[in-house]
XYZ file of C-alpha atoms in Angstrom:
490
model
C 52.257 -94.670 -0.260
C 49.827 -93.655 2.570
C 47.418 -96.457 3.293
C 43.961 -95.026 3.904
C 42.298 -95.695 7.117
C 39.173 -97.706 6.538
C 36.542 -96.513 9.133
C 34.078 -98.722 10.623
C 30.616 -99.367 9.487
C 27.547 -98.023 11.435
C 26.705 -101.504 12.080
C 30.163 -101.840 13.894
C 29.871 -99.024 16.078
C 26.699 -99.574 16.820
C 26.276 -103.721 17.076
C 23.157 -105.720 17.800
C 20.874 -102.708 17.353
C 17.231 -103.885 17.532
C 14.579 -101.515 16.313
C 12.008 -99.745 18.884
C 8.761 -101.565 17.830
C 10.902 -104.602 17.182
C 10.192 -108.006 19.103
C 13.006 -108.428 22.233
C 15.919 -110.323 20.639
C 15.615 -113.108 23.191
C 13.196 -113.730 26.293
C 16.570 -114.228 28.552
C 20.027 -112.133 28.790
C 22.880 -114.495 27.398
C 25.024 -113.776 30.748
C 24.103 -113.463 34.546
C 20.795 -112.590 35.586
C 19.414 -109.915 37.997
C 17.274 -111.461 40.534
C 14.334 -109.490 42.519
C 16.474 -108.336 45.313
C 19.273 -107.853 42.955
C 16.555 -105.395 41.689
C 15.743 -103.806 44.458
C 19.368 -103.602 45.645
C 20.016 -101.344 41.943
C 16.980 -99.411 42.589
C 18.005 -98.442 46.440
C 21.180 -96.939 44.063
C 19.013 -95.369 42.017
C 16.700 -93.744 44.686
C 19.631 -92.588 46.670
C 21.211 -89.842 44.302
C 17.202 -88.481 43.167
C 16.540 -88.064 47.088
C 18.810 -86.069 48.174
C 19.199 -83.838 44.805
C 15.535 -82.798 46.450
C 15.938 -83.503 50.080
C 17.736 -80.236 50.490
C 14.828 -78.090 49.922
C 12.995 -78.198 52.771
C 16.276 -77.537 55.047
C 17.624 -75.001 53.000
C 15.686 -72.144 55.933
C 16.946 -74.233 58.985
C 20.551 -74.110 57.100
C 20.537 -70.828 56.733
C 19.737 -70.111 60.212
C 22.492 -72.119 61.484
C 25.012 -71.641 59.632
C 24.826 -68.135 58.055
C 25.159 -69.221 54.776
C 23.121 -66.566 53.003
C 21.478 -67.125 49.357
C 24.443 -67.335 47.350
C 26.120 -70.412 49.538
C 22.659 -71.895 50.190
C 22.434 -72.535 46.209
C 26.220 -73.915 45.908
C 24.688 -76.456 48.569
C 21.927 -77.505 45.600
C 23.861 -76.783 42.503
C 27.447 -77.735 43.964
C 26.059 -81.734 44.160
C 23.846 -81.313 40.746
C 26.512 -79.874 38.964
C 29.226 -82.588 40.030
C 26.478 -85.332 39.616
C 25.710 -84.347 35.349
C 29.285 -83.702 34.721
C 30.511 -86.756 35.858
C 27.809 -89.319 35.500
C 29.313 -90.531 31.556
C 32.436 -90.861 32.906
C 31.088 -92.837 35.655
C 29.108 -95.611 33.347
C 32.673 -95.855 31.342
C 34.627 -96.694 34.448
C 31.507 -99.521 34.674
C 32.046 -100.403 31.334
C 35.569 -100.688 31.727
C 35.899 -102.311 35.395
C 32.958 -103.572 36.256
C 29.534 -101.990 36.917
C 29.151 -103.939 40.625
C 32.890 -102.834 41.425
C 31.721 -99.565 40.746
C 28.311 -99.950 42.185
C 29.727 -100.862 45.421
C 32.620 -97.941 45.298
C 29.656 -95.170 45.067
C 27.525 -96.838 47.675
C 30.776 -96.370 50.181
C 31.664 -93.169 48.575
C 27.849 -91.886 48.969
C 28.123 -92.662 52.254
C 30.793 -91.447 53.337
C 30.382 -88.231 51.944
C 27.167 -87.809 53.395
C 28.537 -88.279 56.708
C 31.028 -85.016 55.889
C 27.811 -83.129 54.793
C 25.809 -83.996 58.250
C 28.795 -83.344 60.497
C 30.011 -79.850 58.540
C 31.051 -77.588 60.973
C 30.352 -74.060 58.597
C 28.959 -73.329 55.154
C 31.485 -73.970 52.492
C 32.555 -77.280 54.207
C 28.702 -78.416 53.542
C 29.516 -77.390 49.844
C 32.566 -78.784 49.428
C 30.863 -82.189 50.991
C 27.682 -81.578 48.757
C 30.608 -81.827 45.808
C 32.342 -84.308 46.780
C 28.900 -86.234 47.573
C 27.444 -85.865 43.890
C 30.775 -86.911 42.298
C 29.988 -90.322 44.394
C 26.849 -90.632 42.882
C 27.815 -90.201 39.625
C 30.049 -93.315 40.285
C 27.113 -95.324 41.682
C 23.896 -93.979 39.111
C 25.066 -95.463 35.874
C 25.846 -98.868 36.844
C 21.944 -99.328 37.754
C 20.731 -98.660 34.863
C 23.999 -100.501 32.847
C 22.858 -103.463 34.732
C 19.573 -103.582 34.366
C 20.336 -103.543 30.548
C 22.896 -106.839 30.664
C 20.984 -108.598 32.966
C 17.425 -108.604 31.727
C 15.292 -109.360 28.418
C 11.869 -109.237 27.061
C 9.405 -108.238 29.219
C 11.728 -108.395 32.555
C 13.479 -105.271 31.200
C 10.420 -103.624 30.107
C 9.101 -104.358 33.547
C 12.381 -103.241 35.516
C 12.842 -99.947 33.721
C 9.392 -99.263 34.591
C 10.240 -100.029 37.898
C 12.899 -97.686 37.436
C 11.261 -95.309 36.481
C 8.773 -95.085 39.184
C 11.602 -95.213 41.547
C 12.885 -91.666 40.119
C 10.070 -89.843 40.062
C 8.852 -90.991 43.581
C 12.401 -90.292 45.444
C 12.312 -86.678 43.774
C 8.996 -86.299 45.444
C 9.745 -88.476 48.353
C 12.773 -86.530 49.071
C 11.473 -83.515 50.034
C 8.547 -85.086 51.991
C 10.830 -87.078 53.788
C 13.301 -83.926 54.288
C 10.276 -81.844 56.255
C 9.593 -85.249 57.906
C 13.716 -85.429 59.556
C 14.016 -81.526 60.124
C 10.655 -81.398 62.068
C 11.616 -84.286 64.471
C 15.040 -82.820 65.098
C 16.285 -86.060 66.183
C 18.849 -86.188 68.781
C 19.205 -82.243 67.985
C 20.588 -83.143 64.591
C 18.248 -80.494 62.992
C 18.976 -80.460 58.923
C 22.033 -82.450 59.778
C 19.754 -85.744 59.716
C 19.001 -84.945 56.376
C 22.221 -86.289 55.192
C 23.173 -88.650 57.931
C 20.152 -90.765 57.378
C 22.496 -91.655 54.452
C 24.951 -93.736 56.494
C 23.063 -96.390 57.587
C 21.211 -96.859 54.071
C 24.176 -97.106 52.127
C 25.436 -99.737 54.896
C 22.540 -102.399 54.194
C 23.064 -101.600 50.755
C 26.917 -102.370 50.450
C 25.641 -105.290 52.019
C 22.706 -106.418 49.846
C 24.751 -105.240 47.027
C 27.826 -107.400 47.481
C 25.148 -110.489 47.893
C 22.635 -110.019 44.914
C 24.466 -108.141 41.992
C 26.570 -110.021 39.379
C 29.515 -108.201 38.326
C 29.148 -107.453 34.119
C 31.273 -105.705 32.023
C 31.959 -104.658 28.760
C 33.716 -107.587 26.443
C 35.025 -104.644 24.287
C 35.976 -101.627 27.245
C 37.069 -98.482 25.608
C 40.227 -96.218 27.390
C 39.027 -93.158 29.017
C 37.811 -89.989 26.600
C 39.981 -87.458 28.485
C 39.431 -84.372 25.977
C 35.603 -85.388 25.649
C 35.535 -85.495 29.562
C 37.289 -82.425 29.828
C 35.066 -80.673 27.399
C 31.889 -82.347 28.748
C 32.562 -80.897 32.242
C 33.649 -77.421 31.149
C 30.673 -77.460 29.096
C 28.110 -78.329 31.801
C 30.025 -75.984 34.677
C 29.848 -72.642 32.024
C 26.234 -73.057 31.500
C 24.664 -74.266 35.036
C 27.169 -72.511 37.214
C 26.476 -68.852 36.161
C 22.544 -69.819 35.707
C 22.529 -71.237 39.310
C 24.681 -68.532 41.398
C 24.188 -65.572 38.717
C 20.796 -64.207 41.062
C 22.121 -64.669 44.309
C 25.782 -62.799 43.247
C 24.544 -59.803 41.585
C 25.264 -61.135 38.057
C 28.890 -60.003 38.599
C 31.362 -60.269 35.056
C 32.149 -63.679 35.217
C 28.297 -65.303 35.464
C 28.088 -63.298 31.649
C 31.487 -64.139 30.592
C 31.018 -68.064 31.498
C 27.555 -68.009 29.320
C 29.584 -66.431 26.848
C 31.768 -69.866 26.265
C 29.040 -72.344 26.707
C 28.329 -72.043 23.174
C 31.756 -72.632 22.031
C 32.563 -74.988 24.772
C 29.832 -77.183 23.225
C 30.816 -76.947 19.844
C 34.342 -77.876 20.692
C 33.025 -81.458 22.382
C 30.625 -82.238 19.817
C 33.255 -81.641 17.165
C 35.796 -83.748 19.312
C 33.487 -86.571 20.098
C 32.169 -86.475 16.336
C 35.975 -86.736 15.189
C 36.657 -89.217 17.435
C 33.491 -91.301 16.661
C 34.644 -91.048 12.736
C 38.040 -92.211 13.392
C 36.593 -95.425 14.877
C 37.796 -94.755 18.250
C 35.047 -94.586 21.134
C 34.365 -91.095 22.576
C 32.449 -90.444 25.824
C 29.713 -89.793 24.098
C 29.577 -91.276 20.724
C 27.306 -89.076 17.733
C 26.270 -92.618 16.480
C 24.656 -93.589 19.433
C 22.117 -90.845 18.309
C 20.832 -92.993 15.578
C 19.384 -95.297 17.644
C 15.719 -94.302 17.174
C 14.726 -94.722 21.140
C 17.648 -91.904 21.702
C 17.129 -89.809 19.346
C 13.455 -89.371 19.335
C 13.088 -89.990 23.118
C 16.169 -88.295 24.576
C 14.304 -84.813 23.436
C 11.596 -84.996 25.916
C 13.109 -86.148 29.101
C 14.907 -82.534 28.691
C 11.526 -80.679 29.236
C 9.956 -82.869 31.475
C 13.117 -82.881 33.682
C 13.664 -78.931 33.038
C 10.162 -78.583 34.472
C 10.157 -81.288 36.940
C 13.770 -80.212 39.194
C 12.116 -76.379 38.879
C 8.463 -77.256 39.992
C 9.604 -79.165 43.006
C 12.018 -76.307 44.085
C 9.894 -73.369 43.560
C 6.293 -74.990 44.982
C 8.809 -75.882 48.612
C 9.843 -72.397 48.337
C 6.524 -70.896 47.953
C 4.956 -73.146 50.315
C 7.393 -72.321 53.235
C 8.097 -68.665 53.112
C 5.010 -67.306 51.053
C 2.239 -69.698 52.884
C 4.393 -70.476 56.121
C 4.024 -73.812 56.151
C 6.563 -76.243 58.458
C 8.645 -78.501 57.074
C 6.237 -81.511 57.316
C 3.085 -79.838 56.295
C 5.265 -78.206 53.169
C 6.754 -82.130 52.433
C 3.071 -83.499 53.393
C 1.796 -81.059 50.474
C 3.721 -83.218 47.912
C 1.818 -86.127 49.081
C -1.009 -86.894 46.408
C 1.684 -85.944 44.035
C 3.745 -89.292 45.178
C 0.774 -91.520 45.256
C -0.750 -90.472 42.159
C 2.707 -90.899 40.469
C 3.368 -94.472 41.966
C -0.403 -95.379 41.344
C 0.424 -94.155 37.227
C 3.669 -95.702 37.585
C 2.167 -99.332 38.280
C -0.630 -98.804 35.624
C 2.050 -97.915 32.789
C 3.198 -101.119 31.430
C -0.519 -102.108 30.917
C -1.595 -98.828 29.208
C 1.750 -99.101 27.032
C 0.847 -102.333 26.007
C -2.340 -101.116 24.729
C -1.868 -97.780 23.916
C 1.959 -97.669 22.931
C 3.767 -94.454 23.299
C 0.332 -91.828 23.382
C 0.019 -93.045 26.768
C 3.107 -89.989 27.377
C 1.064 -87.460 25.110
C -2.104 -88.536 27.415
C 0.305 -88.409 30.571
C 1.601 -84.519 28.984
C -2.031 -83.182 29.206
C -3.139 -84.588 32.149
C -0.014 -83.019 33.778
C -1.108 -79.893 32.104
C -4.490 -79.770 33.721
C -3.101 -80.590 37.349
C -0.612 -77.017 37.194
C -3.884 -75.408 35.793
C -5.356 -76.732 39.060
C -2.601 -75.348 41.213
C -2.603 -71.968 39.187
C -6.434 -71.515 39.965
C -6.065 -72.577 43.949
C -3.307 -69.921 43.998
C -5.715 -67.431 42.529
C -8.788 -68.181 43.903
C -7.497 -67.923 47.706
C -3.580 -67.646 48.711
C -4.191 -66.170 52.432
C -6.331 -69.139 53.100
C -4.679 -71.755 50.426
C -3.820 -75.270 52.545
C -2.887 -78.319 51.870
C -6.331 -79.694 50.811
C -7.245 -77.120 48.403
C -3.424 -78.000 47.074
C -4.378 -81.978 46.732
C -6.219 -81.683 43.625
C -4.062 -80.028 41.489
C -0.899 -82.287 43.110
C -2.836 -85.669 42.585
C -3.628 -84.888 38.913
C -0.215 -83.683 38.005
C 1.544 -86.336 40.149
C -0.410 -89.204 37.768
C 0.523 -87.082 34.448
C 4.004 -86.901 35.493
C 3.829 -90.917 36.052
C 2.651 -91.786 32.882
C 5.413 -90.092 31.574
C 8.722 -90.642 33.168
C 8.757 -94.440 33.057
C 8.134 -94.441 29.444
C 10.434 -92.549 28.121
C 13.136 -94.636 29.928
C 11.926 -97.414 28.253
C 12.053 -95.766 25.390
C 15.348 -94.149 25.616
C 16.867 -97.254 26.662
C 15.039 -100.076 24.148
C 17.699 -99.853 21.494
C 20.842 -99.726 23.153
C 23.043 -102.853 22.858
C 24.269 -104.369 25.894
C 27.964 -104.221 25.536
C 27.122 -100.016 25.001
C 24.787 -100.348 27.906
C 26.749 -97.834 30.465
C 27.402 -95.377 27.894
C 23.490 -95.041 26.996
C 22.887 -95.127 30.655
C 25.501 -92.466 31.463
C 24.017 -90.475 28.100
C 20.297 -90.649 29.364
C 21.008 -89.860 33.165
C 23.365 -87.316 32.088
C 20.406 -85.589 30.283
C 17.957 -86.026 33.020
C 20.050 -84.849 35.563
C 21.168 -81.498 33.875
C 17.899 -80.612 33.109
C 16.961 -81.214 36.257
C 19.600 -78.701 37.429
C 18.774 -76.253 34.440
C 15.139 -76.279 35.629
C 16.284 -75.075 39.259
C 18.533 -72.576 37.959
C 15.819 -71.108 35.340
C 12.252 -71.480 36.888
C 13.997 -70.953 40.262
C 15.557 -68.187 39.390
C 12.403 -66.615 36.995
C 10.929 -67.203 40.446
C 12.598 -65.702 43.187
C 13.259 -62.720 40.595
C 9.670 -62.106 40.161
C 9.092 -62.580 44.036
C 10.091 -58.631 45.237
C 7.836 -56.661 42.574
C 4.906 -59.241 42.004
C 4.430 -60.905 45.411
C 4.800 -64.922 46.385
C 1.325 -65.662 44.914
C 1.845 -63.889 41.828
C 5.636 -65.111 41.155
C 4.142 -68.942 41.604
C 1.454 -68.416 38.857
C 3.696 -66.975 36.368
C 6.339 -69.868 36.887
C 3.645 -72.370 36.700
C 2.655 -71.041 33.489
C 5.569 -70.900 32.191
C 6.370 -74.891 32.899
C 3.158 -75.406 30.764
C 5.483 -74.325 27.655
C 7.469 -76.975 28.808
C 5.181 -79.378 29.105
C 3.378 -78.241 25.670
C 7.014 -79.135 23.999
C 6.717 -82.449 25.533
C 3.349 -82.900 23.980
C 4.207 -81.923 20.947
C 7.643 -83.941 20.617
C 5.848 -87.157 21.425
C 3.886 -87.359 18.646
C 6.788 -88.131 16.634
C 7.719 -91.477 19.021
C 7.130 -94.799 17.540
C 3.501 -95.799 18.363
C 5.121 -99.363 19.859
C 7.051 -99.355 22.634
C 9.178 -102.494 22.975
């Protein structure tokens, strides 16, 4: 007779779950602990990847111009690294899981670097995108460990204060990418042009192989689960048909196969979920397991870093766009526009754990319509004068969207990541990063794309309102989903 196959209980899959609202377990992790430049060390990882995702924007012009790479290429160089970085960043906090998160740390640092070398010495277009690849599949090996370790290595209120950290670091190397990217094409040091975009790389991931060998302690998961193959395959064939045809679909003409590759998403992300959810049932660990989804922080705080992040990767892309070809600024004066918008952020950023502590999780619904107001700020400066618009009539509108934004992105880390249990801690960092980073992606194919459609028939001014207003939907979704989060915020 057949035995049955008894599956496991929620409680099995999911061990050690502690409630969001629910006092911190202990005041101390029960292994190694991360020590401030351990800390810092993670977050130079984590600032890394964010940079140059947005570093590119600024150089994209002076690329063209020397190397003839014409719209369609020029995108491959964004999407080519986005779309490697979200497909393989899971897979990346499993190999962490399974061989050690400072192992892997350290083999993304060198891989990061190294590949950034390839993209500052590429010799002709499709070598850069082939580099840019090859670059974002290294940070997908380096992203998820920071966040992985973070989780084993800290308690209490050292991990609500180093995910804050965290997430100030994200928001302010998005911004501080593309300031810093007009800041290196502008000097044109030693000739390198857009080249020292990339190269500053190299020497950064140098100090930190060092610091990171020094400061990190290797952890692990006690219970490592064997590689998801199908789930990866699916994952990544699921991410490619969807941001692929979005990001090139303008720039080629829409030919057959942009259409055709929408055409599968749908089905290509019905057949993961259904293999992950079979998978998950069976007892067996999938890359991405359906019952890490009832963890409350996940599943009501996953939702909103989708817009924020759609809104967020298409905002900073269209506003360097309009700002260089519509206004004519340089590359410093277009990164110096960004500015207030990095100050204000790191100024909300530092405030947050305070105002969380007091106000719980409204402190993002606050942070959504302050946001709100700083686009309507922008939207009226366009309006009001566009021949004449500079970078002080800009500041405004950046500063108050910049502290919005702030009061937003650290939180919902925090609140993503409050629930997951240690030993599952690279999976729920691959999960959340996963999420921010396609949307991220999605929001330069969509709003970039509604953008530069719009740019022919309604003009540069008029193409940057209607974007702008369309991002408020986004950010009116984010509003509205977190009124459902748990008032506390562990």
């Amino acid at each position: 007779m057949e035995r049955t196959p008894v599956l496991p209980s929620r409680a099995a899959v999911l061990p050690r779950v502690t409630r969001i609202g629910a006092p911190a377990p202990a005041a101390r992790p029960a292994g190694p602990v991360l020590t401030a430049l351990g800390l810092f060390t993670v977050l130079l990882g984590a600032a890394l990847p964010l940079i140059d995702f947005f570093i590119v924007n600024v150089a994209l012009p002076t690329i063209d111009r020397d190397l003839a790479a014409g719209p369609a290429l020029l995108e491959l160089v964004v999407a080519g690294y986005g779309t490697a970085y979200a497909v393989l960043l899971v897979l990346g906090g499993r190999l962490g899981d399974m061989f050690g998160r400072r192992r892997l740390f350290l083999a993304g640092m060198a891989a990061f670097g190294l590949t950034s070398l390839a993209c500052g010495l590429a010799p002709d277009a499709w070598t850069l995108v082939g580099a840019r690849v090859a670059q974002g599949a290294a940070a997908a090996l380096m992203l998820p460990q920071v966040l992985a370790t973070i989780q084993s290595t800290t308690a209490g209120t050292r991990r609500a204060r180093a995910l804050s950290l965290y997430g100030a670091t994200a928001g302010l190397s998005m911004v501080a990418g593309q300031i810093l990217g007009g800041v290196l094409v502008a000097a044109d040091i030693a000739g390198t042009g857009w080249r020292a975009v990339f190269l500053v790389n190299v020497p950064v991931a140098l100090i930190g192989l060092v610091l990171a060998a020094r400061t990190i302690p290797e952890t692990r998961s006690e219970r490592p689960a064997p590689i998801d193959v199908p789930g990866t395959v699916l994952l990544a064939v699921s991410l490619v048909t969807l941001l692929a045809p979005l990001t090139e679909g303008r720039a080629s003409g829409w030919p057959l196969w942009t259409w055709v590759s929408l055409a599968a998403f749908p089905f290509a992300a019905w057949a993961f979920y259904a293999v992950e959810r079979r998978a998950d049932r069976q007892g067996r660990t999938p890359l991405v397991p359906p019952s890490l989804f009832a963890l409350p922080g996940i599943r009501r705080g996953l939702p909103l870093v989708v817009p924020f992040s759609i809104g967020f990767g298409g905002f900073m892309l269209v506003l360097a766009v309009a700002l260089q070809q519509g206004l004519a600024f340089g590359p410093i004066a277009a990164g110096a526009a960004m500015a207030p918008l990095a100050a204000t952020f790191f100024a909300a950023s530092l405030m947050g754990p305070r105002l969380v502590a007091r106000y719980g999780s409204r402190v993002v619904t606050v942070g959504g319509l302050i946001q709100a107001v700083g686009l309507l700020l922008l939207v009226a400066a366009a309006l009001h004068d566009w021949d004449h618009l500079n970078i002080a009539l800009l500041a405004p509108g950046m500063a108050v969207a910049g502290f919005g934004q702030g009061l937003q992105l650290p939180v919902l880390f925090r609140i993503v990541l409050a629930d997951v249990p240690a030993e599952r801690a690279g999976v729920g960092s691959g999960v959340m990063v996963t999420t921010q980073q396609s949307a991220l992606a999605l929001g330069v194919a969509t709003l970039g794309t509604l953008f530069l459609a719009l740019v022919p028939s309604a003009g540069m001014r008029n193409a940057l309102v209607i974007t702008l207003l369309v991002q408020l939907g986004a950010i009116a979704l984010t509003i509205l989903l977190s009124l459902r989060l748990p008032r506390h915020v562990s």
